[in-house]
Short mmCIF file of C-alpha atoms in Angstrom, two decimals:
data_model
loop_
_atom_site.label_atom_id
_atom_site.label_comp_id
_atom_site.label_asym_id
_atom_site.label_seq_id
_atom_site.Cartn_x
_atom_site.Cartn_y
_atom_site.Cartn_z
CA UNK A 1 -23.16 -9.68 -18.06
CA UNK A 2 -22.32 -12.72 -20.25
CA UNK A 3 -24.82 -14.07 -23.28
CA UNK A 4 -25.37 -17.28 -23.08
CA UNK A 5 -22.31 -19.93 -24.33
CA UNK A 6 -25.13 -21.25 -27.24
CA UNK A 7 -25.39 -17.55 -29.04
CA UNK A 8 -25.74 -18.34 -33.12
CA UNK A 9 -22.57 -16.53 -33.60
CA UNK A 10 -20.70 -18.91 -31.86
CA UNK A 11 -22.07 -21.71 -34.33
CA UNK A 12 -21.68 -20.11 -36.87
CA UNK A 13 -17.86 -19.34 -36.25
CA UNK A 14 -17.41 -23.18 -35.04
CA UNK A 15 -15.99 -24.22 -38.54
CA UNK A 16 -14.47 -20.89 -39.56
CA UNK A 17 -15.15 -17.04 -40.52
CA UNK A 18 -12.51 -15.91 -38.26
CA UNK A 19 -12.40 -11.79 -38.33
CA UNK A 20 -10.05 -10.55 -40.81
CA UNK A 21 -6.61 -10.30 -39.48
CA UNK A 22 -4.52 -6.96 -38.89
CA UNK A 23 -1.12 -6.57 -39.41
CA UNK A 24 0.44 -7.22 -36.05
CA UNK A 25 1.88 -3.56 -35.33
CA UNK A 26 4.15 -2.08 -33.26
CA UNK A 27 4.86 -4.84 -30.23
CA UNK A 28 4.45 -3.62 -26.89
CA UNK A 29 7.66 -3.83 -24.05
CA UNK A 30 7.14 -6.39 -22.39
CA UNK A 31 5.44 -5.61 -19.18
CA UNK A 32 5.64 -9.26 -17.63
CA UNK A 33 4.04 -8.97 -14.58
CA UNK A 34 7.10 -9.84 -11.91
CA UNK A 35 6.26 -13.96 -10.71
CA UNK A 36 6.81 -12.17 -7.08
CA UNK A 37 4.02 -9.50 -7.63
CA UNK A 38 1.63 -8.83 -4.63
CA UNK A 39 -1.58 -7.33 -6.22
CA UNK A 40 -3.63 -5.00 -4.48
CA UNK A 41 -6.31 -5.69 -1.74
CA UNK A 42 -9.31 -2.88 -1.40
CA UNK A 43 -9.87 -2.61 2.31
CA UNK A 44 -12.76 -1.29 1.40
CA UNK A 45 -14.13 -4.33 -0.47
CA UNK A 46 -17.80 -5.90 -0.19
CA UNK A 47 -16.94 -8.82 1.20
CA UNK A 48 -14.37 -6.73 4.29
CA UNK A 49 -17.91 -5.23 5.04
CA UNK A 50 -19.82 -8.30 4.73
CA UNK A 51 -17.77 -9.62 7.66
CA UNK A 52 -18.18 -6.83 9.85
CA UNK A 53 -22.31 -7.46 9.07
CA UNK A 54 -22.13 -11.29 9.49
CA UNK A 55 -20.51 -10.71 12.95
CA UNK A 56 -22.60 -7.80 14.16
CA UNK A 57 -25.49 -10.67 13.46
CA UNK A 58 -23.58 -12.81 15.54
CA UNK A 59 -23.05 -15.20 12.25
CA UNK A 60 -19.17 -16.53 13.05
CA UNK A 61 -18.63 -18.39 10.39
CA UNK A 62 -20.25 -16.47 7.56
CA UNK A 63 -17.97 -13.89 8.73
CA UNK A 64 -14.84 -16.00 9.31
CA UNK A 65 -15.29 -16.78 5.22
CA UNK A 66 -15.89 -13.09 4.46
CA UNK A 67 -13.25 -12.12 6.40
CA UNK A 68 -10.81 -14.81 4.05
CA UNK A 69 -12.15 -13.82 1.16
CA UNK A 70 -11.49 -10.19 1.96
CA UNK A 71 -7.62 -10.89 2.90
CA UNK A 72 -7.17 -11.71 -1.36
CA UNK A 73 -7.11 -9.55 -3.84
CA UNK A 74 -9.33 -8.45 -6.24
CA UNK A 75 -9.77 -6.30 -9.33
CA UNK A 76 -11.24 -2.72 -9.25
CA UNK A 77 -13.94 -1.91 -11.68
CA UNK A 78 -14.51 1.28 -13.58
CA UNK A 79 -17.45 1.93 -15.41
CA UNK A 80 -18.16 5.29 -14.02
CA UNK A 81 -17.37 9.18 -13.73
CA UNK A 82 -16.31 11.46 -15.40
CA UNK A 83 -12.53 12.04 -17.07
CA UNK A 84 -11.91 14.01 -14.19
CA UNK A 85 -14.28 12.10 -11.37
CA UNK A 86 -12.07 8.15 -12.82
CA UNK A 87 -8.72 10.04 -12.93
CA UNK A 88 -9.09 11.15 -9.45
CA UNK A 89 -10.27 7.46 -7.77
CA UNK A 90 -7.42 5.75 -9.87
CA UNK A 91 -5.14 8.09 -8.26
CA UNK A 92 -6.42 7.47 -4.91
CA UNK A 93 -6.22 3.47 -5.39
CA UNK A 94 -2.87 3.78 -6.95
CA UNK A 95 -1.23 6.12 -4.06
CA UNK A 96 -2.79 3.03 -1.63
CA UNK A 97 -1.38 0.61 -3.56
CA UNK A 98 2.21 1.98 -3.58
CA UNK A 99 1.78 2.73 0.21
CA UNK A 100 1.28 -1.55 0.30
CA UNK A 101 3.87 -2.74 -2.19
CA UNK A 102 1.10 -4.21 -4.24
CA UNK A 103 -0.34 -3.95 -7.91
CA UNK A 104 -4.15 -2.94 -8.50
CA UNK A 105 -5.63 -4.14 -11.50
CA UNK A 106 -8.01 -2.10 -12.87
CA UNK A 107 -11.36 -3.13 -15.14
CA UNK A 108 -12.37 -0.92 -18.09
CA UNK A 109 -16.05 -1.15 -18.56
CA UNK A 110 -17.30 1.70 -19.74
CA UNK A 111 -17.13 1.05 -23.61
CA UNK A 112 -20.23 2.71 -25.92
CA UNK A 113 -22.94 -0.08 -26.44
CA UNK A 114 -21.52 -2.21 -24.03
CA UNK A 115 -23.05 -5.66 -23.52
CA UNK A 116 -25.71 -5.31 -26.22
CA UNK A 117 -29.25 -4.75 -24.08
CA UNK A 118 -28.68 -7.22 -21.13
CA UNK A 119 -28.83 -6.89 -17.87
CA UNK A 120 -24.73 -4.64 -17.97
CA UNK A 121 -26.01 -2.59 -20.85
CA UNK A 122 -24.56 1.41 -20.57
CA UNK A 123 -21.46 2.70 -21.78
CA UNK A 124 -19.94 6.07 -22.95
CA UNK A 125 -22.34 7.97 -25.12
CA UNK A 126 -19.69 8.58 -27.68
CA UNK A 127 -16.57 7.19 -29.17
CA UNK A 128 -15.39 10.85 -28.22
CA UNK A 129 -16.07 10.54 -24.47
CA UNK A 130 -15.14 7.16 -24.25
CA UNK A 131 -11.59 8.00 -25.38
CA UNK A 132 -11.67 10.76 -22.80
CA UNK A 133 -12.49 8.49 -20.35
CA UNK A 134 -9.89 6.61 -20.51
CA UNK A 135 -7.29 8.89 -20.74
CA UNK A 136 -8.58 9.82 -17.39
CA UNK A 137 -8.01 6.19 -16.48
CA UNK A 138 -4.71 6.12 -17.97
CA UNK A 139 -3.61 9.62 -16.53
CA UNK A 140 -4.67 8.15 -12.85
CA UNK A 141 -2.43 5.36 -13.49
CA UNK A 142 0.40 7.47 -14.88
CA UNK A 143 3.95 6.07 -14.23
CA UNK A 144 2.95 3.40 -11.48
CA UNK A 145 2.72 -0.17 -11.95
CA UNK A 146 -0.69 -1.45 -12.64
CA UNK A 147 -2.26 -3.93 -14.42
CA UNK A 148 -5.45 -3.58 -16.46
CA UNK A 149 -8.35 -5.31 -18.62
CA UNK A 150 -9.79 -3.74 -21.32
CA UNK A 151 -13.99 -3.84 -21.72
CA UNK A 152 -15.51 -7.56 -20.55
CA UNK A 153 -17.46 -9.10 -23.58
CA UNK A 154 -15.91 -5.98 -25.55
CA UNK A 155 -14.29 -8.19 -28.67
CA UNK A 156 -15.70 -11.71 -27.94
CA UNK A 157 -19.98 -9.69 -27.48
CA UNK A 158 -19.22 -7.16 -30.95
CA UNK A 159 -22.64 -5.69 -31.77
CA UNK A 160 -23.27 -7.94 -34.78
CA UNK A 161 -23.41 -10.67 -31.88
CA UNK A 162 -26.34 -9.00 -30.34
CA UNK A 163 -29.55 -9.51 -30.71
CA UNK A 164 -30.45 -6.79 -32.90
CA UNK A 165 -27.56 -7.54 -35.26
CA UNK A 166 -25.30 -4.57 -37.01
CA UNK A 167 -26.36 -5.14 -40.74
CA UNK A 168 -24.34 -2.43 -42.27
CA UNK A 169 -21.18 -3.08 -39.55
CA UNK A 170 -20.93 0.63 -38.39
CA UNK A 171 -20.75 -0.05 -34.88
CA UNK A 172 -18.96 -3.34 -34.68
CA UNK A 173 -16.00 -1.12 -36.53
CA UNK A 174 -16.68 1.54 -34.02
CA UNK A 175 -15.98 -0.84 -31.15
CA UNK A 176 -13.01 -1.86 -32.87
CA UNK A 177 -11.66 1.90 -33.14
CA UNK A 178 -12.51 2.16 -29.96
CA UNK A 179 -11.04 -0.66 -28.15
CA UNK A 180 -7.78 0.25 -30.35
CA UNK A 181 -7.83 3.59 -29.10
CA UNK A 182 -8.12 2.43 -25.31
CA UNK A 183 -4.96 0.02 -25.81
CA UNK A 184 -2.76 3.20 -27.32
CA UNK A 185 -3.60 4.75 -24.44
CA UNK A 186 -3.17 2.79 -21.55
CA UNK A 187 0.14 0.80 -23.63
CA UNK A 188 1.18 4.92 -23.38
CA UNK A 189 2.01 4.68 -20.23
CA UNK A 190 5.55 2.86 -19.05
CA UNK A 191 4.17 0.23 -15.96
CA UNK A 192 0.88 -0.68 -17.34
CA UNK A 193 0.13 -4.39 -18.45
CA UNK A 194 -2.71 -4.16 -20.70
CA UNK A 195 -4.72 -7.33 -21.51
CA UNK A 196 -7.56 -7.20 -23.97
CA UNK A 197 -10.67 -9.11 -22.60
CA UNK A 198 -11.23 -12.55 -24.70
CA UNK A 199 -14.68 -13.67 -23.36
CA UNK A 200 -14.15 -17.62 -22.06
CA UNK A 201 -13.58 -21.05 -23.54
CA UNK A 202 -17.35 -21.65 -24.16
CA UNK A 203 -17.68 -18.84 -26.27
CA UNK A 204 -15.53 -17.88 -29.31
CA UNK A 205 -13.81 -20.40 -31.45
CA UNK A 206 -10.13 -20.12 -30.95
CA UNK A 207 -9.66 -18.87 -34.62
CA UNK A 208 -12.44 -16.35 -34.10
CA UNK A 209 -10.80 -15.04 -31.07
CA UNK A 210 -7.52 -14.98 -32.07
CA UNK A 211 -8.59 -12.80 -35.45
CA UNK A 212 -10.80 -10.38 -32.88
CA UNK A 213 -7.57 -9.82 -31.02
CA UNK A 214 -5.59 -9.31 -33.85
CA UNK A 215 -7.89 -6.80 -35.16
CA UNK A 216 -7.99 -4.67 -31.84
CA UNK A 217 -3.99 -4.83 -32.03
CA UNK A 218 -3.15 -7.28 -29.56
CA UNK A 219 0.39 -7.22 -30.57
CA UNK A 220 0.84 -3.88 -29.09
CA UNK A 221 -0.59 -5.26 -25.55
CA UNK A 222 0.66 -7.65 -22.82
CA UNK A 223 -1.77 -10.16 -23.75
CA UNK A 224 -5.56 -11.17 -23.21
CA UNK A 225 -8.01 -12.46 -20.43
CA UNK A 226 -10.10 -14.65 -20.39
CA UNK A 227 -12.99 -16.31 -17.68
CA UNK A 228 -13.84 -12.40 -16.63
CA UNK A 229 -17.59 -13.18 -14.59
CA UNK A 230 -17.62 -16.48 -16.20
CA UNK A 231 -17.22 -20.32 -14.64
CA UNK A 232 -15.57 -22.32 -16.74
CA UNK A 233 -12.54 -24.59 -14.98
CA UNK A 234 -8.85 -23.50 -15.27
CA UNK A 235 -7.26 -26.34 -16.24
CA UNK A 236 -9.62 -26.08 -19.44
CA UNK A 237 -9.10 -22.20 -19.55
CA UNK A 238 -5.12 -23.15 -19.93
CA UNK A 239 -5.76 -25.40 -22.86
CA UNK A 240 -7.90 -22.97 -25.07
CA UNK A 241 -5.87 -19.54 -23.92
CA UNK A 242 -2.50 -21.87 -25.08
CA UNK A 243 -4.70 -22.61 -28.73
CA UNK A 244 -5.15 -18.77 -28.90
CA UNK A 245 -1.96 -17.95 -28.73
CA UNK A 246 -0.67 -20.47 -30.84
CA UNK A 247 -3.43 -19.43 -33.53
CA UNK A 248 -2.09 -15.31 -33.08
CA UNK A 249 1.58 -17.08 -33.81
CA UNK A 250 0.57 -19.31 -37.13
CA UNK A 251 -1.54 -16.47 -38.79
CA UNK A 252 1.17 -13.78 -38.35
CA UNK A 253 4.59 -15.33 -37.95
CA UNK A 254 3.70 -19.13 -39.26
CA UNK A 255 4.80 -20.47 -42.64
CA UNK A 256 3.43 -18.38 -45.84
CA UNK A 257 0.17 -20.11 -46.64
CA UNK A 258 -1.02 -19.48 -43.07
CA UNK A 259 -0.73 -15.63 -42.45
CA UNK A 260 -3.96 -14.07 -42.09
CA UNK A 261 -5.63 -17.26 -41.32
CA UNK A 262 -7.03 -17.72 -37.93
CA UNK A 263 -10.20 -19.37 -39.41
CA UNK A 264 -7.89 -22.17 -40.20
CA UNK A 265 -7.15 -23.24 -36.77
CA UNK A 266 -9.16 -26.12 -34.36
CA UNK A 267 -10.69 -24.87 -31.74
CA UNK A 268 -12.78 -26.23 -28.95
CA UNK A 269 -15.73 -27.31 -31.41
CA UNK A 270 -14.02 -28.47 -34.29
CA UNK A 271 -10.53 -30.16 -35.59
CA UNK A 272 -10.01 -31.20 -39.31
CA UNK A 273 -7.23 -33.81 -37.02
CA UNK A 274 -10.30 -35.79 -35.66
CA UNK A 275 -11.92 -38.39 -37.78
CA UNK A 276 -15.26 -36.73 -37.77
CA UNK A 277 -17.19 -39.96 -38.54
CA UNK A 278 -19.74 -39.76 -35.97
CA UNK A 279 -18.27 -42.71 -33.85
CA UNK A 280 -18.81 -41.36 -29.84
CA UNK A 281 -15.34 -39.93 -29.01
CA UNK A 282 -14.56 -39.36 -32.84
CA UNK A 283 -15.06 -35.78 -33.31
CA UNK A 284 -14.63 -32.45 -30.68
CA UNK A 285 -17.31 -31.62 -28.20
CA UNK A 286 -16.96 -28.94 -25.83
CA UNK A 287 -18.71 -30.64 -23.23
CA UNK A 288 -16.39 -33.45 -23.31
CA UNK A 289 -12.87 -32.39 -22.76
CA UNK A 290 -11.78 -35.42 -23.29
CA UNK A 291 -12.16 -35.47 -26.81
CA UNK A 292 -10.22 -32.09 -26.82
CA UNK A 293 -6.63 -34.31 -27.54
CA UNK A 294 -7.85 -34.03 -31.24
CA UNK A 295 -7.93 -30.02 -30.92
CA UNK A 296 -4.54 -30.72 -29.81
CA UNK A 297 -3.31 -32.81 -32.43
CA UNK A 298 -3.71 -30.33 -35.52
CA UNK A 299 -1.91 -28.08 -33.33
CA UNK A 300 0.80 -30.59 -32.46
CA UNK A 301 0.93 -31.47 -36.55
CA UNK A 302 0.33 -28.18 -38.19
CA UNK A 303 1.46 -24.95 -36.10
CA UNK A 304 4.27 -27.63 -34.27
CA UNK A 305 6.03 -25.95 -30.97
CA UNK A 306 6.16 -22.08 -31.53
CA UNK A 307 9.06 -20.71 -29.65
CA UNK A 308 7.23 -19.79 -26.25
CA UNK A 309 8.99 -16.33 -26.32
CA UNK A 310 7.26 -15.39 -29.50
CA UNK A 311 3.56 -16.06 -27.84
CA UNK A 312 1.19 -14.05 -26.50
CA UNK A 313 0.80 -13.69 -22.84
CA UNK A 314 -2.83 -13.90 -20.70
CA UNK A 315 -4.63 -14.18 -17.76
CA UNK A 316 -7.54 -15.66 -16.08
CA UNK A 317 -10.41 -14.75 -13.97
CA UNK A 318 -10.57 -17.73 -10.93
CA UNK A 319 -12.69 -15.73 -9.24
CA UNK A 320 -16.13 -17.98 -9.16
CA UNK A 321 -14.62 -21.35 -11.13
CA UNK A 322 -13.60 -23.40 -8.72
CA UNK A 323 -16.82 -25.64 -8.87
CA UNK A 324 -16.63 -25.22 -12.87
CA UNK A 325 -19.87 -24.55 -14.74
CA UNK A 326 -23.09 -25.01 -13.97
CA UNK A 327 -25.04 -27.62 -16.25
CA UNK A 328 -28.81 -26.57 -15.82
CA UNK A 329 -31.19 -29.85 -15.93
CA UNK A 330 -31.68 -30.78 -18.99
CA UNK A 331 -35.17 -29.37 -20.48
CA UNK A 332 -35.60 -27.53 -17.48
CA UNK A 333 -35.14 -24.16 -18.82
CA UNK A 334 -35.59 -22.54 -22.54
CA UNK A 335 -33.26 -20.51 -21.50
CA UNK A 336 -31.08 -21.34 -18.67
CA UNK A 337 -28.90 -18.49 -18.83
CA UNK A 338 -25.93 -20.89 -17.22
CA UNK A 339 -23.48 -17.54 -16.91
CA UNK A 340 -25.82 -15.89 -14.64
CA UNK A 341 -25.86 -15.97 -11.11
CA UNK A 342 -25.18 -19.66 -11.42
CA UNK A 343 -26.24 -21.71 -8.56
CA UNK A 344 -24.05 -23.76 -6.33
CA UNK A 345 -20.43 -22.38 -7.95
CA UNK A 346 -17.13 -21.76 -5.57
CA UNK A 347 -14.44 -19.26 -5.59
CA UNK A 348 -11.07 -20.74 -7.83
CA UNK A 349 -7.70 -20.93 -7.19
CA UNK A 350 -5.92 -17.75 -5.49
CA UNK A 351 -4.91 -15.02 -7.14
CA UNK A 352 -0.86 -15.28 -8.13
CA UNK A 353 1.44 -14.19 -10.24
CA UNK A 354 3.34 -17.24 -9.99
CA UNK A 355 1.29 -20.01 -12.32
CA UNK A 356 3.70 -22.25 -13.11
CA UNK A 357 3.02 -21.63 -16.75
CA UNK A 358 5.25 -19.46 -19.27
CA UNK A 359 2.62 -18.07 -20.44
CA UNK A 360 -0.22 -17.27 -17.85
CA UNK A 361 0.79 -13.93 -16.49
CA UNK A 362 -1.43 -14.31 -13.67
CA UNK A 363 -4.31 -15.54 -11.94
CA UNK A 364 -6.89 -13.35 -10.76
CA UNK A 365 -10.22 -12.85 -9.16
CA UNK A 366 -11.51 -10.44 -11.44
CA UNK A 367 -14.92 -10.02 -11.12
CA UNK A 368 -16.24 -9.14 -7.94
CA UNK A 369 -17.29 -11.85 -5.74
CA UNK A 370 -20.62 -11.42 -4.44
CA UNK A 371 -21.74 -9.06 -6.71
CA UNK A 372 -24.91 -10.35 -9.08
CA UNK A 373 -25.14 -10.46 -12.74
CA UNK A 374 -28.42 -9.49 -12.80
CA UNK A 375 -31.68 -10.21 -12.47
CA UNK A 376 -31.91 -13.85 -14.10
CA UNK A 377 -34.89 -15.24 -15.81
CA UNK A 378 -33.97 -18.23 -17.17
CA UNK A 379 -36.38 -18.06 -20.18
CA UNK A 380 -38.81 -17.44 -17.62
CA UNK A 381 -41.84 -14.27 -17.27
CA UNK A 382 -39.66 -13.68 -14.07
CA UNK A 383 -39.19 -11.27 -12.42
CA UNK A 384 -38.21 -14.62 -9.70
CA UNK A 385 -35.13 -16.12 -10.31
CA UNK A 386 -36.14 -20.13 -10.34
CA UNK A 387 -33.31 -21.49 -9.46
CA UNK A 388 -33.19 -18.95 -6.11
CA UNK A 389 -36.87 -18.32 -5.34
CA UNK A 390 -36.60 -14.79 -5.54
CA UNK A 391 -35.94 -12.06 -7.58
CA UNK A 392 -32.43 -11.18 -8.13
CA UNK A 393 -30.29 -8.03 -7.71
CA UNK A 394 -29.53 -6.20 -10.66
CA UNK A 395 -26.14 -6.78 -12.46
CA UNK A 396 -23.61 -4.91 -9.80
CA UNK A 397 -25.47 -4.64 -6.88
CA UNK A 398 -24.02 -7.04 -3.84
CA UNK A 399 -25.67 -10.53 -2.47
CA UNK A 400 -24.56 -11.22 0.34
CA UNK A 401 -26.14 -15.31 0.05
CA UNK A 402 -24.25 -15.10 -3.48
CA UNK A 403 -21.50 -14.31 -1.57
CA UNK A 404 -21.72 -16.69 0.90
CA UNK A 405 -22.41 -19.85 -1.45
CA UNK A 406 -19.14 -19.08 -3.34
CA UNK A 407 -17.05 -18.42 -0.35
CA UNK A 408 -18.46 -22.20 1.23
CA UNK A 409 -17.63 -23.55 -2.09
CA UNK A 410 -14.82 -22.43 -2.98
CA UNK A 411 -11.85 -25.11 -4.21
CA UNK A 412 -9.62 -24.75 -2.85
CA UNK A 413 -11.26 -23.80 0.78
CA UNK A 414 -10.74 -20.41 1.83
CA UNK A 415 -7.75 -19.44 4.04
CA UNK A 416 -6.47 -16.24 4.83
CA UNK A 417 -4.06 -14.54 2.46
CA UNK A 418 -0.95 -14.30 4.87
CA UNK A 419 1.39 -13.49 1.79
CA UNK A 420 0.05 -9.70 1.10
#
């Protein structure tokens, strides 16, 4: 579902070019998600019937883990139907979760030209039916508290990132207008937290980010997420979502000279506060978080301590990070395609509504565990996966060995979710 972290657009963006920045709009109430909020748990999840498999086959422990994972939450995706055919399952899923005293959150993936041509590709035909579409979302929800995502790789994978490019920018504005038109409705409705999708840390410069946000009227949402299908730790997750939102606050409510100008910000590549002189340690590199403290020193000297009521909100997908990232072996691949079906990655820290931070809403398992992102090449003539010796399942479809490998490895070790 993701492209890999090394795209040109991201290098390109490293040292500026942030998207042009709207005018911040109408804020949205603020639909904090409640620090005691219990989110929703689909009985009818892969991994509950995973367990029931794993034991028929007499595998105990495979289905002690899937039975775990299955006690914690996890987010429902829609990418299907209908306005009529979505309305009618978000209805369904939100009369369950009120019958439990929980919160669903729900996934919109169903945006026109989604995920360029890899392996997630689809989408509403038109802008038209799109909007449609989500109304029917957004009329399932109606006044009940839910939480939702809006389009995975939807602002952070525009169509001038794709492959074929968008050289006259028709449909890159087009996703705009549409992911604008999916925020007015869903912010429509009084109980929904809306969070526009972000992409992760290895992707997007925080400048670039913040301006894509901006431009699909963030300030009218709850806030952004970021890590959705990815693998990138949460500790590092914290430190780039805190640079985003710090960015959104200099280029629309920081001094004069800065309004507009997200490009200006460090990010994760680049910070005019490092030396830059090509002595090791000297200059930002993503791989080395270490040398992130200079990212944070041009925010500590130029933006300064925003007033943490006037920043933007997120959350994060834990769902397969608790391993962190996969580094392939070097010159192994010519295209490793790290963000899919990584091997040897665990399930993150539990969902919660509780972080600890002001501004991380929640944490989530958003993507759904077990299920692959496709059938991976790795720069290969495939169709076998080499990392796995066989051929993948397409982007969607459930693994139960995927499953298994996360639920083994997951950090912290699975327990059953006794708090639901």
């Amino acid at each position: 579902m993701l492209v890999p972290a090394a795209c040109a657009a991201l290098a390109a963006g490293a040292l500026g070019g942030g998207a042009a920045v709207a005018a911040p709009g109408v804020p949205a109430a603020d639909h904090t998600l409640p620090k005691n909020t219990r989110f929703y748990v689909d009985p009818e999840a892969g991994a509950a019937r995973q367990a029931v498999t794993d034991l028929k086959a007499g595998k105990v422990q495979d289905a002690l883990r899937m039975a775990q994972l299955a006690s914690w939450p996890q987010a429902i995706w829609l990418d299907y139907g209908t306005p009529a055919e979505i309305r009618k399952v978000v209805q369904r899923t939100m009369l369950a979760a009120r019958a439990t005293g929980t919160v669903p959150v729900f996934v919109l993936y169903n945006v026109t030209g989604r995920d360029c041509s890899f392996y997630s590709a689809g989408g509403a035909d038109s802008p038209e039916e799109y909007r449609a579409w989500v109304q029917g979302v957004a009329d399932g929800i109606g006044t009940g508290r839910a939480a939702v995502i809006v389009e995975p790789d939807g602002l952070a994978l525009l169509p001038k990132d794709c492959p074929e490019g968008d050289p006259d920018g028709t449909r890159t504005e087009e996703r705009y207008a549409n992911v604008r038109a999916a925020v007015d409705i869903m912010e429509a409705e009084p109980k929904t937290s809306v969070y526009l999708d972000g992409g992760s840390s290895n992707w997007q410069p925080v400048g670039e980010l913040a301006g894509r946000l901006l431009k699909a009227n963030l300030a009218k949402t709850q806030g952004f997420a970021l890590n959705v299908s990815n693998y990138q730790p949460t500790d590092q997750l914290n430190r780039y979502a805190t640079w985003v939102s710090e960015c959104v606050w200099y280029a629309t409510a920081g001094p004069a000279e800065a309004r507009g100008r997200t490009d200006a910000c460090a990010s994760q590549y680049y910070s005019p506060a490092a030396p830059n002189d090509g002595r090791p340690g000297n200059a930002v590199e993503f791989a080395d978080p270490s040398t992130w403290k200079w990212t944070d020193a041009w925010f500590d000297q130029v933006v300064g301590a925003p007033p943490v009521k006037d920043l933007t909100h997120y959350v994060l997908d834990n769902s397969r990070n608790g391993q962190g990232a996969w580094v392939p072996p070097a010159g192994k691949y010519t295209d490793a395609e790290p963000w899919c079906n990584a091997p040897g990655r665990g399930i993150g820290v539990r969902p919660t509504a509780n972080t600890g931070r002001p501004l991380a809403d929640a944490y989530l398992y958003v993507k759904t565990i077990g299920e692959s992102d496709g059938t991976c090449h790795r720069g290969t003539a495939g169709p076998v996966d080499p990392e796995y010796g066989i051929e993948d399942p397409a982007a969607g479809a459930w693994w139960p060995e995927f499953a298994h490998t996360l639920a083994a490895n997951a950090s912290p070790a699975l327990t059953f979710n006794t708090g639901r």
